[in-house]
Short mmCIF file of C-alpha atoms in Angstrom, two decimals:
data_model
loop_
_atom_site.label_atom_id
_atom_site.label_comp_id
_atom_site.label_asym_id
_atom_site.label_seq_id
_atom_site.Cartn_x
_atom_site.Cartn_y
_atom_site.Cartn_z
CA MET C 1 121.70 -6.02 334.44
CA THR C 2 120.83 -9.22 336.35
CA LYS C 3 118.57 -11.95 335.02
CA VAL C 4 116.06 -11.25 337.80
CA TYR C 5 115.92 -7.57 336.90
CA SER C 6 115.47 -8.39 333.21
CA ARG C 7 112.67 -10.82 334.01
CA VAL C 8 110.91 -8.27 336.20
CA LEU C 9 111.06 -5.68 333.40
CA THR C 10 109.75 -8.25 330.91
CA VAL C 11 106.86 -9.20 333.19
CA LEU C 12 105.97 -5.56 333.84
CA PHE C 13 106.08 -4.78 330.13
CA CYS C 14 103.84 -7.77 329.34
CA LEU C 15 101.42 -6.72 332.09
CA PHE C 16 101.35 -3.21 330.63
CA LEU C 17 100.55 -4.50 327.14
CA GLY C 18 98.05 -6.99 328.49
CA GLY C 19 96.40 -4.26 330.53
CA LEU C 20 96.08 -2.02 327.46
CA LEU C 21 94.58 -4.90 325.48
CA ALA C 22 92.10 -5.71 328.27
CA TRP C 23 91.21 -2.03 328.58
CA HIS C 24 90.67 -1.84 324.84
CA LEU C 25 88.43 -4.93 324.83
CA LEU C 26 86.34 -3.69 327.74
CA LEU C 27 85.74 -0.23 326.28
CA PRO C 28 82.93 0.10 323.69
CA ASP C 29 84.13 1.08 320.22
CA ARG C 30 83.64 4.74 319.36
CA LYS C 31 82.12 5.73 316.03
CA ILE C 32 83.58 9.23 315.90
CA SER C 33 86.36 11.21 317.51
CA GLU C 34 85.11 14.53 318.82
CA GLY C 35 88.68 15.81 319.13
CA GLU C 36 89.67 14.87 315.58
CA ASN C 37 86.18 15.45 314.14
CA ARG C 38 86.24 12.32 312.01
CA THR C 39 84.78 8.84 311.75
CA LEU C 40 86.88 6.16 313.45
CA ALA C 41 87.70 2.75 311.99
CA GLN C 42 85.49 -0.12 313.13
CA PHE C 43 86.42 -3.79 313.46
CA PRO C 44 86.67 -5.14 309.90
CA THR C 45 84.69 -8.05 308.51
CA PHE C 46 86.93 -11.03 307.83
CA SER C 47 87.26 -12.53 304.37
CA TRP C 48 89.90 -14.80 302.87
CA LYS C 49 90.27 -12.40 299.95
CA ALA C 50 91.01 -9.46 302.28
CA LEU C 51 93.47 -11.60 304.23
CA ALA C 52 95.27 -12.63 301.04
CA ASP C 53 95.63 -9.13 299.58
CA GLY C 54 96.73 -7.64 302.90
CA SER C 55 93.80 -5.24 303.30
CA TYR C 56 92.45 -7.11 306.33
CA ALA C 57 95.73 -6.60 308.22
CA LYS C 58 95.71 -2.90 307.35
CA ASP C 59 92.10 -2.56 308.50
CA ILE C 60 92.93 -4.32 311.78
CA GLU C 61 95.87 -1.97 312.30
CA ALA C 62 93.68 1.08 311.59
CA TYR C 63 91.01 -0.27 313.96
CA PHE C 64 93.39 -0.69 316.91
CA ALA C 65 95.00 2.69 316.23
CA ASP C 66 91.64 4.49 316.13
CA GLN C 67 90.12 2.66 319.10
CA PHE C 68 93.21 2.92 321.31
CA PRO C 69 92.23 3.84 324.90
CA MET C 70 92.43 7.61 325.56
CA ARG C 71 93.45 8.20 321.94
CA ASP C 72 92.62 11.93 322.04
CA THR C 73 94.70 12.39 325.21
CA TRP C 74 97.69 10.58 323.71
CA THR C 75 97.37 12.55 320.46
CA GLY C 76 97.43 15.85 322.34
CA ALA C 77 100.36 14.72 324.49
CA LYS C 78 102.31 13.74 321.37
CA ALA C 79 101.74 17.16 319.80
CA ARG C 80 102.76 18.94 323.01
CA THR C 81 105.98 16.90 323.20
CA GLU C 82 106.80 17.71 319.59
CA GLN C 83 106.18 21.40 320.27
CA LEU C 84 108.60 21.35 323.20
CA LEU C 85 111.18 19.86 320.85
CA GLY C 86 110.78 22.84 318.53
CA GLN C 87 108.31 21.50 315.99
CA ARG C 88 105.88 24.05 314.53
CA VAL C 89 103.97 22.06 311.91
CA PHE C 90 101.50 19.36 312.90
CA HIS C 91 99.78 17.35 310.15
CA ALA C 92 100.09 20.22 307.64
CA VAL C 93 98.95 22.78 310.24
CA TYR C 94 101.29 25.50 311.50
CA LEU C 95 101.27 26.49 315.16
CA CYS C 96 101.62 30.28 315.11
CA GLN C 97 101.78 31.33 318.74
CA ASP C 98 98.12 31.38 319.84
CA ARG C 99 96.57 30.26 316.56
CA LEU C 100 96.65 27.54 313.93
CA ILE C 101 97.07 28.19 310.19
CA ALA C 102 96.71 25.49 307.56
CA ALA C 103 99.52 25.11 305.04
CA VAL C 104 98.45 25.11 301.40
CA ALA C 105 100.18 22.47 299.32
CA GLN C 106 101.15 22.85 295.68
CA PRO C 107 97.96 21.93 293.77
CA ASP C 108 97.52 19.73 290.73
CA ARG C 109 97.94 22.16 287.83
CA ALA C 110 95.71 20.12 285.52
CA LEU C 111 92.90 20.12 288.09
CA VAL C 112 93.18 23.88 288.60
CA GLU C 113 93.03 24.52 284.86
CA ARG C 114 90.05 22.18 284.53
CA ASN C 115 88.19 24.04 287.28
CA LEU C 116 88.94 27.40 285.70
CA ALA C 117 87.76 26.10 282.33
CA SER C 118 84.52 24.85 283.91
CA VAL C 119 83.79 28.29 285.36
CA LYS C 120 84.58 29.86 281.98
CA LYS C 121 82.15 27.51 280.23
CA LEU C 122 79.43 28.32 282.77
CA SER C 123 79.99 32.04 282.13
CA GLU C 124 79.18 31.48 278.46
CA ARG C 125 75.65 30.43 279.44
CA VAL C 126 74.80 32.72 282.37
CA PRO C 127 76.29 35.94 283.82
CA VAL C 128 79.02 34.85 286.26
CA ARG C 129 81.30 36.58 288.73
CA ILE C 130 84.04 34.60 290.40
CA GLY C 131 85.37 35.24 293.88
CA LEU C 132 88.20 33.20 295.36
CA ILE C 133 88.86 33.72 299.05
CA PRO C 134 92.51 33.49 300.15
CA SER C 135 93.16 31.53 303.30
CA ALA C 136 94.85 32.71 306.49
CA ALA C 137 98.20 31.45 305.14
CA ASP C 138 98.03 34.20 302.52
CA ILE C 139 96.52 37.03 304.55
CA TRP C 140 98.68 36.35 307.60
CA GLN C 141 101.95 35.29 305.96
CA GLU C 142 103.98 37.08 308.62
CA LYS C 143 102.49 34.84 311.33
CA LEU C 144 103.84 31.66 309.72
CA PRO C 145 107.06 30.14 311.12
CA ALA C 146 110.20 31.45 309.42
CA GLY C 147 110.79 29.60 306.16
CA ALA C 148 107.47 27.75 306.35
CA PRO C 149 106.48 26.59 302.86
CA SER C 150 103.01 27.50 301.66
CA TRP C 151 101.81 27.71 298.05
CA ASP C 152 101.46 31.20 296.52
CA GLN C 153 97.70 31.78 296.37
CA HIS C 154 98.08 35.21 294.80
CA GLY C 155 99.35 33.60 291.61
CA LEU C 156 96.00 31.86 291.11
CA LEU C 157 94.17 35.18 291.25
CA GLU C 158 96.36 36.36 288.38
CA GLN C 159 95.28 33.27 286.42
CA VAL C 160 91.64 34.10 287.07
CA LYS C 161 92.11 37.56 285.53
CA ALA C 162 93.09 35.91 282.27
CA LEU C 163 89.65 34.25 282.06
CA GLY C 164 87.99 37.57 281.38
CA ILE C 165 85.30 36.88 284.00
CA PRO C 166 84.44 39.70 286.44
CA GLN C 167 86.19 39.07 289.75
CA ILE C 168 85.15 39.75 293.33
CA GLU C 169 88.16 41.21 295.12
CA PHE C 170 88.19 39.34 298.42
CA ARG C 171 91.94 39.53 298.92
CA PRO C 172 92.23 43.35 299.12
CA ALA C 173 89.19 43.47 301.42
CA LEU C 174 90.75 41.01 303.87
CA GLN C 175 94.21 42.54 303.55
CA ARG C 176 92.85 45.94 304.61
CA HIS C 177 91.59 44.37 307.84
CA ARG C 178 94.39 41.90 308.44
CA GLN C 179 95.01 43.29 311.93
CA GLU C 180 91.53 42.16 312.92
CA PRO C 181 90.35 38.59 313.69
CA VAL C 182 89.07 37.80 310.20
CA PHE C 183 89.82 34.07 310.58
CA TYR C 184 89.24 31.74 313.50
CA ARG C 185 92.26 30.69 315.54
CA THR C 186 91.43 26.95 315.52
CA ASP C 187 89.49 26.67 312.26
CA HIS C 188 90.14 27.34 308.58
CA HIS C 189 86.97 29.40 307.98
CA TRP C 190 86.68 33.13 308.18
CA THR C 191 84.92 34.56 311.21
CA THR C 192 81.62 36.41 310.96
CA LEU C 193 83.70 39.60 310.94
CA GLY C 194 85.73 38.25 308.02
CA ALA C 195 82.51 37.25 306.25
CA TYR C 196 81.21 40.81 306.76
CA TYR C 197 84.25 42.23 304.96
CA GLY C 198 83.74 39.61 302.25
CA TYR C 199 80.12 40.72 301.95
CA GLY C 200 81.34 44.25 301.34
CA ALA C 201 83.56 43.01 298.50
CA VAL C 202 80.60 41.21 296.90
CA MET C 203 78.32 44.24 297.14
CA TYR C 204 80.92 46.58 295.65
CA ALA C 205 81.46 44.12 292.79
CA LEU C 206 77.71 44.12 292.15
CA GLY C 207 77.59 47.93 292.18
CA GLN C 208 75.83 48.29 295.52
CA GLU C 209 76.65 49.71 298.93
CA PRO C 210 76.96 47.25 301.83
CA LEU C 211 75.26 48.04 305.11
CA PRO C 212 77.58 49.53 307.75
CA LYS C 213 78.62 47.52 310.79
CA GLN C 214 76.28 49.63 312.91
CA ALA C 215 73.31 48.07 311.08
CA PHE C 216 74.05 44.72 312.74
CA ARG C 217 74.04 43.58 316.35
CA PRO C 218 76.66 40.87 316.88
CA GLU C 219 75.49 38.17 319.28
CA THR C 220 78.05 35.89 320.89
CA VAL C 221 76.51 32.43 320.70
CA SER C 222 79.48 30.23 321.61
CA GLU C 223 82.78 30.66 323.38
CA ALA C 224 83.71 26.99 323.11
CA PHE C 225 84.32 26.46 319.38
CA TYR C 226 87.20 24.19 318.44
CA GLY C 227 87.50 23.97 314.66
CA THR C 228 88.91 21.67 312.01
CA LEU C 229 92.54 22.75 312.50
CA TYR C 230 92.32 21.95 316.20
CA SER C 231 91.05 18.49 315.27
CA GLN C 232 93.55 17.90 312.47
CA SER C 233 96.68 19.09 314.25
CA GLY C 234 96.41 17.44 317.65
CA VAL C 235 97.30 20.81 319.19
CA HIS C 236 94.71 20.68 321.95
CA TRP C 237 95.91 23.33 324.37
CA LEU C 238 94.76 26.50 322.66
CA LYS C 239 91.82 28.52 323.90
CA PRO C 240 88.55 27.96 322.03
CA ASP C 241 87.15 30.38 319.47
CA THR C 242 84.07 32.57 319.77
CA ILE C 243 81.22 32.38 317.26
CA GLU C 244 79.00 35.37 316.55
CA PHE C 245 75.70 35.76 314.71
CA TRP C 246 75.21 39.21 313.21
CA VAL C 247 72.12 39.12 310.99
CA PRO C 248 68.56 39.25 312.36
CA GLU C 249 66.37 36.40 311.18
CA ASP C 250 63.15 38.42 311.13
CA GLY C 251 61.48 38.50 307.73
CA LEU C 252 63.66 35.77 306.24
CA THR C 253 62.42 32.38 305.06
CA VAL C 254 65.01 29.61 304.73
CA THR C 255 64.37 26.38 302.83
CA SER C 256 66.76 23.43 302.58
CA TRP C 257 66.89 20.51 300.16
CA ARG C 258 68.82 17.98 302.24
CA SER C 259 67.11 14.89 300.88
CA GLY C 260 65.82 16.14 297.53
CA LYS C 261 62.67 17.65 299.03
CA PRO C 262 62.17 21.17 300.39
CA GLN C 263 61.96 21.50 304.15
CA PRO C 264 61.86 24.51 306.47
CA SER C 265 65.25 25.51 307.83
CA ALA C 266 66.86 28.43 309.66
CA LEU C 267 69.44 31.10 309.04
CA TYR C 268 71.17 29.91 312.20
CA ASP C 269 70.65 26.37 313.47
CA ARG C 270 71.45 26.73 317.15
CA THR C 271 71.28 22.99 317.80
CA TYR C 272 74.79 22.76 316.34
CA LEU C 273 76.10 25.04 319.08
CA LYS C 274 75.94 22.02 321.38
CA LYS C 275 77.84 19.79 318.93
CA LYS C 276 81.47 19.53 317.86
CA ASP C 277 80.96 21.14 314.45
CA ARG C 278 79.65 24.48 315.70
CA TYR C 279 80.40 26.24 312.41
CA ALA C 280 77.54 24.18 310.92
CA ALA C 281 75.18 26.44 312.89
CA PHE C 282 75.42 28.76 309.89
CA LEU C 283 72.51 27.57 307.71
CA GLY C 284 72.76 24.09 309.22
CA GLY C 285 75.98 23.05 307.48
CA ASN C 286 76.57 21.13 304.26
CA GLN C 287 73.59 20.53 301.96
CA PRO C 288 72.93 20.33 298.20
CA LEU C 289 70.72 23.40 298.01
CA CYS C 290 69.53 26.15 300.33
CA VAL C 291 67.39 29.20 299.56
CA ILE C 292 67.06 32.34 301.72
CA GLU C 293 64.09 34.51 300.77
CA ASN C 294 63.49 38.10 301.87
CA GLN C 295 60.12 39.57 300.87
CA ASN C 296 61.18 42.99 302.15
CA ALA C 297 64.46 43.11 300.22
CA PRO C 298 65.18 46.43 298.49
CA CYS C 299 66.36 44.52 295.40
CA LYS C 300 63.90 42.09 293.80
CA GLU C 301 66.61 40.20 291.95
CA LYS C 302 67.97 36.79 292.91
CA LEU C 303 71.50 35.52 293.40
CA LEU C 304 72.86 32.01 292.92
CA LEU C 305 75.98 31.13 294.89
CA VAL C 306 77.94 28.13 293.61
CA ARG C 307 79.96 27.78 296.74
CA ASP C 308 81.77 26.03 299.54
CA SER C 309 81.16 26.39 303.28
CA TYR C 310 82.61 29.90 303.49
CA SER C 311 79.36 31.18 301.99
CA ASP C 312 77.34 29.84 304.91
CA ALA C 313 78.54 32.78 307.01
CA LEU C 314 78.41 35.19 304.05
CA ALA C 315 74.91 34.53 302.67
CA PRO C 316 72.98 36.00 305.65
CA PHE C 317 74.49 39.40 304.84
CA LEU C 318 73.58 39.15 301.15
CA ALA C 319 70.02 38.19 302.08
CA GLN C 320 69.54 41.70 303.46
CA HIS C 321 69.58 43.04 299.89
CA TYR C 322 68.15 40.38 297.54
CA ALA C 323 64.73 38.79 297.21
CA ALA C 324 66.34 35.36 297.22
CA VAL C 325 69.84 33.98 297.71
CA HIS C 326 70.28 30.43 296.42
CA LEU C 327 73.27 28.41 297.66
CA MET C 328 74.36 25.38 295.63
CA ASP C 329 77.02 22.90 296.73
CA LEU C 330 78.33 20.85 293.81
CA ARG C 331 79.55 18.11 296.15
CA TYR C 332 75.90 17.16 296.55
CA TYR C 333 74.02 18.93 293.73
CA HIS C 334 74.75 17.28 290.39
CA ASP C 335 72.25 18.83 287.98
CA SER C 336 72.94 21.67 285.54
CA VAL C 337 73.79 24.98 287.21
CA ALA C 338 72.82 27.01 284.14
CA LYS C 339 69.49 25.20 283.81
CA TYR C 340 68.70 25.80 287.48
CA ALA C 341 69.46 29.51 287.11
CA GLU C 342 67.21 29.73 284.06
CA GLU C 343 64.33 27.89 285.74
CA GLN C 344 64.55 30.07 288.86
CA GLY C 345 64.80 33.35 286.97
CA ILE C 346 68.28 34.06 288.29
CA ASN C 347 70.41 36.41 286.21
CA GLN C 348 73.55 36.56 288.37
CA VAL C 349 75.67 33.58 289.43
CA LEU C 350 78.53 33.96 291.88
CA VAL C 351 81.17 31.23 292.02
CA LEU C 352 82.55 31.64 295.55
CA TYR C 353 85.22 29.34 296.94
CA SER C 354 88.10 29.52 299.32
CA ILE C 355 91.28 29.11 297.28
CA PRO C 356 92.37 25.84 299.01
CA ASN C 357 88.96 24.34 298.22
CA PHE C 358 88.88 25.63 294.64
CA VAL C 359 92.23 24.09 293.71
CA THR C 360 91.32 20.67 295.15
CA ASP C 361 87.61 20.40 294.29
CA ARG C 362 86.83 17.65 291.79
CA ASN C 363 83.15 18.52 291.45
CA LEU C 364 83.51 21.92 289.78
CA VAL C 365 83.52 20.20 286.43
CA LEU C 366 79.75 19.86 286.99
CA ALA C 367 79.42 23.65 286.64
CA ALA C 368 80.09 23.28 282.90
CA ARG C 369 76.95 21.22 282.30
#
């Protein structure tokens, strides 16, 4: 290699880096990544203390990484290259032909036992049924890459039996319909179809008959849903998912407590269908407390769901039977669950979580208050 050739390569490389830097400086900083569905790092505030302890350098590095020009394009290209090289796991997400399935890591045993103990303590104050929803990694084990490690979720259900609390059998219900699209292909949640089968499991556990499929009229409201696994993995070449609404809103009154005060809401918030997080169209997404009332319900009793986001697609079905369905999210609601149930005249509490959320949630301890 001649000196002239080496110098030309050096100059071209410097121009490339300089061009990227100039491009970066000219582009406005983004606050969120639609593709990754997360907040992006912003330019850090300088302080001598941060410089001395090294945090300022780390924040600068995170800022340039997050604000890199065409970051989403590069992320997708990286994942595609890795796939061509035979890789099948991307940021703890398995690529299983035309779908993505999240791996479930070995949980913290102490945290799991603490969460189970919290539910047990709640059951000593109010009638409780617990329902843990297995993820796609359990229901669709055969779709995972050969030898792919994923924690045994069924073992947790055996632990729950030892509590002596009535269980809602979600796993058998989903297993019976495992040949159907009960989970999204690009998201970790169950589909509306999966939620319908979950609704059946709840009703049978409560001694009631669920309504048949024919009682509902599925409406396709989006064919462009890319979920959390799409964002997390960087696998950006799969076809989008379809979202369906099944339950009619007539006769239902929905109230949300997003800021501590009641405000009118909706069973389906269609404004989210134009946003990245389309799953939030179910009840309007995360919130401390939500109540669905049905004055024409055949059963005048009330239910309280201590839940995660899986119940957002499930609750509309339950609202067809009960005078009121209360949904409480302990990430945002920090008062006593038992006291709330007593004040509202609720005599049945359902603790409903997906298994991956249950074994990692650090707010369930609040249920014991």
